[in-house]
PDB file of C-alpha atoms in Angstrom:
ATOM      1  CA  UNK A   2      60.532  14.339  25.046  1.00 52.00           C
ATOM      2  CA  UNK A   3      64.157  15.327  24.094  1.00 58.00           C
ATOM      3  CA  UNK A   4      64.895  12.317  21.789  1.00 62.00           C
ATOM      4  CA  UNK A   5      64.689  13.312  18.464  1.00 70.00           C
ATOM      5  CA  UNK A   6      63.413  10.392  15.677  1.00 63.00           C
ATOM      6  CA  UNK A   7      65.127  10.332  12.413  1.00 75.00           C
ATOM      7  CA  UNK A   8      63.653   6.867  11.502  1.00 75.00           C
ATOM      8  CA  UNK A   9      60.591   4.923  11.846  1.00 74.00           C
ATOM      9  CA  UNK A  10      62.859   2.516  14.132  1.00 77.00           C
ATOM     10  CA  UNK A  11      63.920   4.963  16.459  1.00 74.00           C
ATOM     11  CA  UNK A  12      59.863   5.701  16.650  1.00 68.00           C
ATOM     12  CA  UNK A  13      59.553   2.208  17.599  1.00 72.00           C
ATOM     13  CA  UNK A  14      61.916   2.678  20.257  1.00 75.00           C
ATOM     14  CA  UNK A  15      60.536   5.639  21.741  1.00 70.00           C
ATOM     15  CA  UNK A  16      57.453   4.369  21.652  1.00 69.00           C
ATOM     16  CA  UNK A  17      58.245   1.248  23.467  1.00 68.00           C
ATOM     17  CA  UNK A  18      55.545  -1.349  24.445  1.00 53.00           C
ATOM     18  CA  UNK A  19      52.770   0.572  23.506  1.00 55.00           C
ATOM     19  CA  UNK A  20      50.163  -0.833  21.372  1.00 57.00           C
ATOM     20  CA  UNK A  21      49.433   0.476  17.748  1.00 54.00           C
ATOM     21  CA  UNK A  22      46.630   3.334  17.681  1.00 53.00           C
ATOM     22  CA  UNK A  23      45.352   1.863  14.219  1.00 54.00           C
ATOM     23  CA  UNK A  24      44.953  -2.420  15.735  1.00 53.00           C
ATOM     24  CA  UNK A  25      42.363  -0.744  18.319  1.00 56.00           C
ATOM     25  CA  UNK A  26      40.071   1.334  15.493  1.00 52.00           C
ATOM     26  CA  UNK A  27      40.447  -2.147  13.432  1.00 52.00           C
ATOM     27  CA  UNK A  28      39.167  -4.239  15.924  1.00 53.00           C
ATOM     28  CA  UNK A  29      36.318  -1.491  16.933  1.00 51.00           C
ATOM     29  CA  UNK A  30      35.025  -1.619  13.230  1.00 54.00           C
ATOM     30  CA  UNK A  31      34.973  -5.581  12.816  1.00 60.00           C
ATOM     31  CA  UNK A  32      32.481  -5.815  15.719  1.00 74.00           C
ATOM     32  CA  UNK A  33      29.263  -3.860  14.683  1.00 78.00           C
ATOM     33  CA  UNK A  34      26.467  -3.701  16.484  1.00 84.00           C
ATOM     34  CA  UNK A  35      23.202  -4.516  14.328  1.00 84.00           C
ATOM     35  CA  UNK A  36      20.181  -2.414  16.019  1.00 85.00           C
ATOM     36  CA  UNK A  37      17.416  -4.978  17.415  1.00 89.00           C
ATOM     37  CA  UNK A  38      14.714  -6.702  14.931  1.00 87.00           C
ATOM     38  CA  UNK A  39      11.591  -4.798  15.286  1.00 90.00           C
ATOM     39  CA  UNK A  40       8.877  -7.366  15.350  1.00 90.00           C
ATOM     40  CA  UNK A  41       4.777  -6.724  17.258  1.00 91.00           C
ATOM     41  CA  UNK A  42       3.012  -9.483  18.904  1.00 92.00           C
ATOM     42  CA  UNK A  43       2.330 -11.316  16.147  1.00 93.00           C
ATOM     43  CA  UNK A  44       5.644 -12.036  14.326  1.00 91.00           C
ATOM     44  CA  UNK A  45       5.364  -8.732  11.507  1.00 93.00           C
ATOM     45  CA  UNK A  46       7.327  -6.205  10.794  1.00 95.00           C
ATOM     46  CA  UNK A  47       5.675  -2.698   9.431  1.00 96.00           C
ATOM     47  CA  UNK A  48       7.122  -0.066   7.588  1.00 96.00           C
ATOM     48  CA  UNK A  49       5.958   2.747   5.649  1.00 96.00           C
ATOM     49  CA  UNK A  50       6.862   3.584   2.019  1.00 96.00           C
ATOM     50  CA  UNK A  51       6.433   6.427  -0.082  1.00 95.00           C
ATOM     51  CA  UNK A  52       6.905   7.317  -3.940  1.00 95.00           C
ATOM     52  CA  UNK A  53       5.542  10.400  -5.599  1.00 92.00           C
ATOM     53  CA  UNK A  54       2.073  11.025  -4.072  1.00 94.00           C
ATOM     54  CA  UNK A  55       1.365   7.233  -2.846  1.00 95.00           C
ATOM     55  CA  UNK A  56       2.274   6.517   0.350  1.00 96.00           C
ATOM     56  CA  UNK A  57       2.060   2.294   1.330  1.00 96.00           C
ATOM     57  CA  UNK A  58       1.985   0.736   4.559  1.00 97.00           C
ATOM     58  CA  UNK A  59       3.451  -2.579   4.459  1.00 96.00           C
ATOM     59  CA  UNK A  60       3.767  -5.613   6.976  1.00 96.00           C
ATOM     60  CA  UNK A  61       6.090  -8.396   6.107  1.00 95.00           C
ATOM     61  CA  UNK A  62       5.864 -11.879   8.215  1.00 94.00           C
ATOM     62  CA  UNK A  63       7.873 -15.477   7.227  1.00 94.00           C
ATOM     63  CA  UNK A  64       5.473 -16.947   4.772  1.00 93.00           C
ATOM     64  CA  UNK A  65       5.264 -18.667   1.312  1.00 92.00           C
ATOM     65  CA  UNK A  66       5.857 -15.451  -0.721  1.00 91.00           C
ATOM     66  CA  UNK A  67       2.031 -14.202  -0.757  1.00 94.00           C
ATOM     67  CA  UNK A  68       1.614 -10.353  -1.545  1.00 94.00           C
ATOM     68  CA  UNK A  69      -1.989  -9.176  -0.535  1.00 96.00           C
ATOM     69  CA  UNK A  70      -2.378  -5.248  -1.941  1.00 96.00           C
ATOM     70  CA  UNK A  71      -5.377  -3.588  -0.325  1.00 95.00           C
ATOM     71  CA  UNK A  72      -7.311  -6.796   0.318  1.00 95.00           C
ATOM     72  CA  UNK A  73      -6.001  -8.349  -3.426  1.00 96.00           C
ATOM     73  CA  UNK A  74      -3.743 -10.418  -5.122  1.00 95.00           C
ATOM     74  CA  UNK A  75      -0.381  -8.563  -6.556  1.00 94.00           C
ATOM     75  CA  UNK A  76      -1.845 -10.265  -9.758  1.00 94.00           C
ATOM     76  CA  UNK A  77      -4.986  -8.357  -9.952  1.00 96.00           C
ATOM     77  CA  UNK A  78      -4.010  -5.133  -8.380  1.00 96.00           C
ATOM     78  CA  UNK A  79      -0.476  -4.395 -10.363  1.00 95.00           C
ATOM     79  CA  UNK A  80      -1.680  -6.139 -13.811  1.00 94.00           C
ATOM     80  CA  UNK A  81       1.554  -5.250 -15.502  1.00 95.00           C
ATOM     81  CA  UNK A  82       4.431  -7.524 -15.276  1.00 95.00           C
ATOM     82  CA  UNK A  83       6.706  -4.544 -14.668  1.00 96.00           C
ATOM     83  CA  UNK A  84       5.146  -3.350 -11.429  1.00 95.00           C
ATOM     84  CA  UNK A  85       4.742  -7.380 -10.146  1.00 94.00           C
ATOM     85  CA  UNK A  86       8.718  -7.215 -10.904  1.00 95.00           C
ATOM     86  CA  UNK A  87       8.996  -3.925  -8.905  1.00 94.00           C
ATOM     87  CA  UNK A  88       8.078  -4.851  -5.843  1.00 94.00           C
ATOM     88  CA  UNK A  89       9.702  -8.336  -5.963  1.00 93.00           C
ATOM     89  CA  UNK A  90      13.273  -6.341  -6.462  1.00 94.00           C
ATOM     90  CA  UNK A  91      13.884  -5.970  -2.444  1.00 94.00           C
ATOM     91  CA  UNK A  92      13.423  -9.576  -1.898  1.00 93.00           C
ATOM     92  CA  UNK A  93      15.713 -10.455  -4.899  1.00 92.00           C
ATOM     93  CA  UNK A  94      18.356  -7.982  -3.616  1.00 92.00           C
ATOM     94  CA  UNK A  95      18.242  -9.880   0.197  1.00 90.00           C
ATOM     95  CA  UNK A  96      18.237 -13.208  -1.254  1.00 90.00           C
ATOM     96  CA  UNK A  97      14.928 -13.555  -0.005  1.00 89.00           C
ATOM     97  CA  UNK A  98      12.509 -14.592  -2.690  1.00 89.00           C
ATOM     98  CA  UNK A  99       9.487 -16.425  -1.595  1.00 89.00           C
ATOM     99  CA  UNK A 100      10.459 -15.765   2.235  1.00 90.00           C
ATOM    100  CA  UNK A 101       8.025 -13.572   3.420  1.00 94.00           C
ATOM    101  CA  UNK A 102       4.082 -12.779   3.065  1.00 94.00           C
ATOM    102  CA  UNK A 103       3.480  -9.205   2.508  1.00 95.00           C
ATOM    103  CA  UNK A 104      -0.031  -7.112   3.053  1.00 96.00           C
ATOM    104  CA  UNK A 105      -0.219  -3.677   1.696  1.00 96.00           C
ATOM    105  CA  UNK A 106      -2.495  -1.174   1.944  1.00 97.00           C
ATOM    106  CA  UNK A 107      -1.376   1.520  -0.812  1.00 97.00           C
ATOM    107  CA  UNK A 108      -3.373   4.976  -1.319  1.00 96.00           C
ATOM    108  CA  UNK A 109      -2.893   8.133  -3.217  1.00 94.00           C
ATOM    109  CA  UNK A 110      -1.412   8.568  -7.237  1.00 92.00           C
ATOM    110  CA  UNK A 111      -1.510   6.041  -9.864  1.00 94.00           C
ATOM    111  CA  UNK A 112      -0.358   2.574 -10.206  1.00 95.00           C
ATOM    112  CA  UNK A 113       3.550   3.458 -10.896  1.00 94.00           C
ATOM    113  CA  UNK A 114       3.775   5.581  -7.825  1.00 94.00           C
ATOM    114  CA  UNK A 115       2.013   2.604  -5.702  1.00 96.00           C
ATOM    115  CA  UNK A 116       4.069  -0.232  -6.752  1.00 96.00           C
ATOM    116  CA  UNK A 117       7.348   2.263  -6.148  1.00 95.00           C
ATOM    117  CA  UNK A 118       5.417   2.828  -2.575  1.00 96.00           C
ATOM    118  CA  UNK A 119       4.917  -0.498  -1.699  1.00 96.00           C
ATOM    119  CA  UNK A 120       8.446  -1.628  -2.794  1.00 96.00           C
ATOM    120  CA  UNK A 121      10.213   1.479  -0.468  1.00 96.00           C
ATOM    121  CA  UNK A 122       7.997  -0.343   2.086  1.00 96.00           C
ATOM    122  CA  UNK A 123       8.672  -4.226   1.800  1.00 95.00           C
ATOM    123  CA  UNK A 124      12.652  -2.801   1.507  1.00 95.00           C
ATOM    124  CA  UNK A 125      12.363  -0.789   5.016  1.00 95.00           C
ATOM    125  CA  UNK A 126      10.213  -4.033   6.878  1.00 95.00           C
ATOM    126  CA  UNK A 127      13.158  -6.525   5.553  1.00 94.00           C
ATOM    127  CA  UNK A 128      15.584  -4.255   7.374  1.00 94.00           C
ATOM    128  CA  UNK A 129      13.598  -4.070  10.292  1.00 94.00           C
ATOM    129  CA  UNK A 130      12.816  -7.494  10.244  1.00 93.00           C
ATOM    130  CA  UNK A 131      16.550  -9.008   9.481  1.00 91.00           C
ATOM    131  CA  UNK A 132      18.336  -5.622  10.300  1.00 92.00           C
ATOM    132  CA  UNK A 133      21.797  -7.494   8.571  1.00 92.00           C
ATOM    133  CA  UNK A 134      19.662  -7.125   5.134  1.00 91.00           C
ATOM    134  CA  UNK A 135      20.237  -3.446   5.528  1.00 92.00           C
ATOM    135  CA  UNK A 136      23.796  -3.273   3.164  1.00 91.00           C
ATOM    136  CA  UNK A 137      22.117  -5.188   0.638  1.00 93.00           C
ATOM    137  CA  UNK A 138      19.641  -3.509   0.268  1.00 93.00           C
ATOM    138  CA  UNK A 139      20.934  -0.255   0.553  1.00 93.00           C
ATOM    139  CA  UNK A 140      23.385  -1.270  -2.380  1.00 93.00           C
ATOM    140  CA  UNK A 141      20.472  -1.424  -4.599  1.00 92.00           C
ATOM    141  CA  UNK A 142      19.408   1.855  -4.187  1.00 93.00           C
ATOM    142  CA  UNK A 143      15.797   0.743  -2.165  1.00 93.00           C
ATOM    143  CA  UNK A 144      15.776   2.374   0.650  1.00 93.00           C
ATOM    144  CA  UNK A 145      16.266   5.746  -0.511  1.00 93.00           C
ATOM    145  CA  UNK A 146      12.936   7.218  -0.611  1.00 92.00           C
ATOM    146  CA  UNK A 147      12.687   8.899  -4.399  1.00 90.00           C
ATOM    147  CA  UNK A 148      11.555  11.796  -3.515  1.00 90.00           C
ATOM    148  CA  UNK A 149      10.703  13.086  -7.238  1.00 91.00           C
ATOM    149  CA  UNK A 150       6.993  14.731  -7.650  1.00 91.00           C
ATOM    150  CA  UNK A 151       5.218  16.262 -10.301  1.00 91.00           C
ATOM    151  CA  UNK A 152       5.985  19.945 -10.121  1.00 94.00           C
ATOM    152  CA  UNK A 153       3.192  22.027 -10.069  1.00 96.00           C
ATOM    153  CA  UNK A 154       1.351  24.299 -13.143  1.00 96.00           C
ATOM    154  CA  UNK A 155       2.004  27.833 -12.552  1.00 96.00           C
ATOM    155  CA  UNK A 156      -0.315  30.833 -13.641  1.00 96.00           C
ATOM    156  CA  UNK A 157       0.079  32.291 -16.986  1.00 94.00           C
ATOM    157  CA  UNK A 158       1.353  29.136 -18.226  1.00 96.00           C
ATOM    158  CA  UNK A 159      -0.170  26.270 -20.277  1.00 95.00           C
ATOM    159  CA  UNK A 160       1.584  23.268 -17.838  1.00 95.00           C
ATOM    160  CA  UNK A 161       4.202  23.375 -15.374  1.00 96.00           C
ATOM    161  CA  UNK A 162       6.477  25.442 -17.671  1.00 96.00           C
ATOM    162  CA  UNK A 163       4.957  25.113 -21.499  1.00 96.00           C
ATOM    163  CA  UNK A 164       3.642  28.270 -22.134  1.00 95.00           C
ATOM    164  CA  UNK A 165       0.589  28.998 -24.624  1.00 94.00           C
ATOM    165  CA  UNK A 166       1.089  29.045 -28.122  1.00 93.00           C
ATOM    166  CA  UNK A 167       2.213  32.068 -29.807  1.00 92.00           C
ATOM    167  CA  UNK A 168       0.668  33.858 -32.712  1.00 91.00           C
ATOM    168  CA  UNK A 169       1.625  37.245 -33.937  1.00 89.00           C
ATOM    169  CA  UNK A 170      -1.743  37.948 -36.081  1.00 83.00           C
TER     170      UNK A 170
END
């Protein structure tokens, strides 16, 4: 090319007919693809969630809102309000309260870790399940696994990093 372009209208008339690079990567990004709903035989979604040392396995299926914790009510296995409200946060997030059944079965750590478990869980199913509930979701910070654990006691110490008491006499 030997034409020089001083302007942005002599760029338009070099470049002639030829359609804007930026209208093609617009268009591109308004049609996303959303992966394909992972569903078994009989209409559930699993998903596997993990918080500290508990790990959960969770199915989700369209229901009256029911959550079943290894073989028990969420009433009777998470007695504390907070850990009820826990695992309802995915389903608040997604506009989905009261959508779905869940059954859990939840091992390992205490009853903190499990309801932070099962929640990482119902949040992974939904996605699977309605994969457009992903940005939601994901907004709300529940499907990053927390991957925080209790560090470990080392020798010569009292914990993890207390050491004994000192005493000079």
């Amino acid at each position: 090319m030997s034409t020089e372009t001083h302007s942005l209208e002599d760029l338009k008339q070099v470049m002639g007919d030829a359609p804007a690079a930026g209208a093609e990567g617009v268009e591109a990004v308004a049609e996303v693809v959303l992966p394909e709903p992972k569903i078994d035989d009989l209409g559930r979604s699993y998903a596997t969630g993990k918080r500290k040392n508990s790990i959960a396995r969770v199915w989700i299926k369209p229901g009256n809102g029911k959550v079943t914790i290894n073989g028990r009510d969420q009433e009777t296995y998470f007695a504390r309000p907070v850990l009820r409200l826990i695992i309802r946060q995915p389903f608040e997030a997604a506009e989905r309260v009261d959508g779905y059944d869940v059954i859990a079965t939840v091992k390992g750590g205490g009853l903190s870790g499990q309801a932070g478990a099962v929640r990482h869980g119902i949040s992974k199913a939904l996605t699977y399940y309605e994969p457009a509930l992903r940005a939601p979701l994901k907004a709300g910070g529940f499907m990053t696994r927390d991957s925080r654990v209790v560090e470990r006691k080392k020798y010569g110490r009292a914990k993890a990093r207390r050491s004994f008491q000192f005493s000079k006499r």
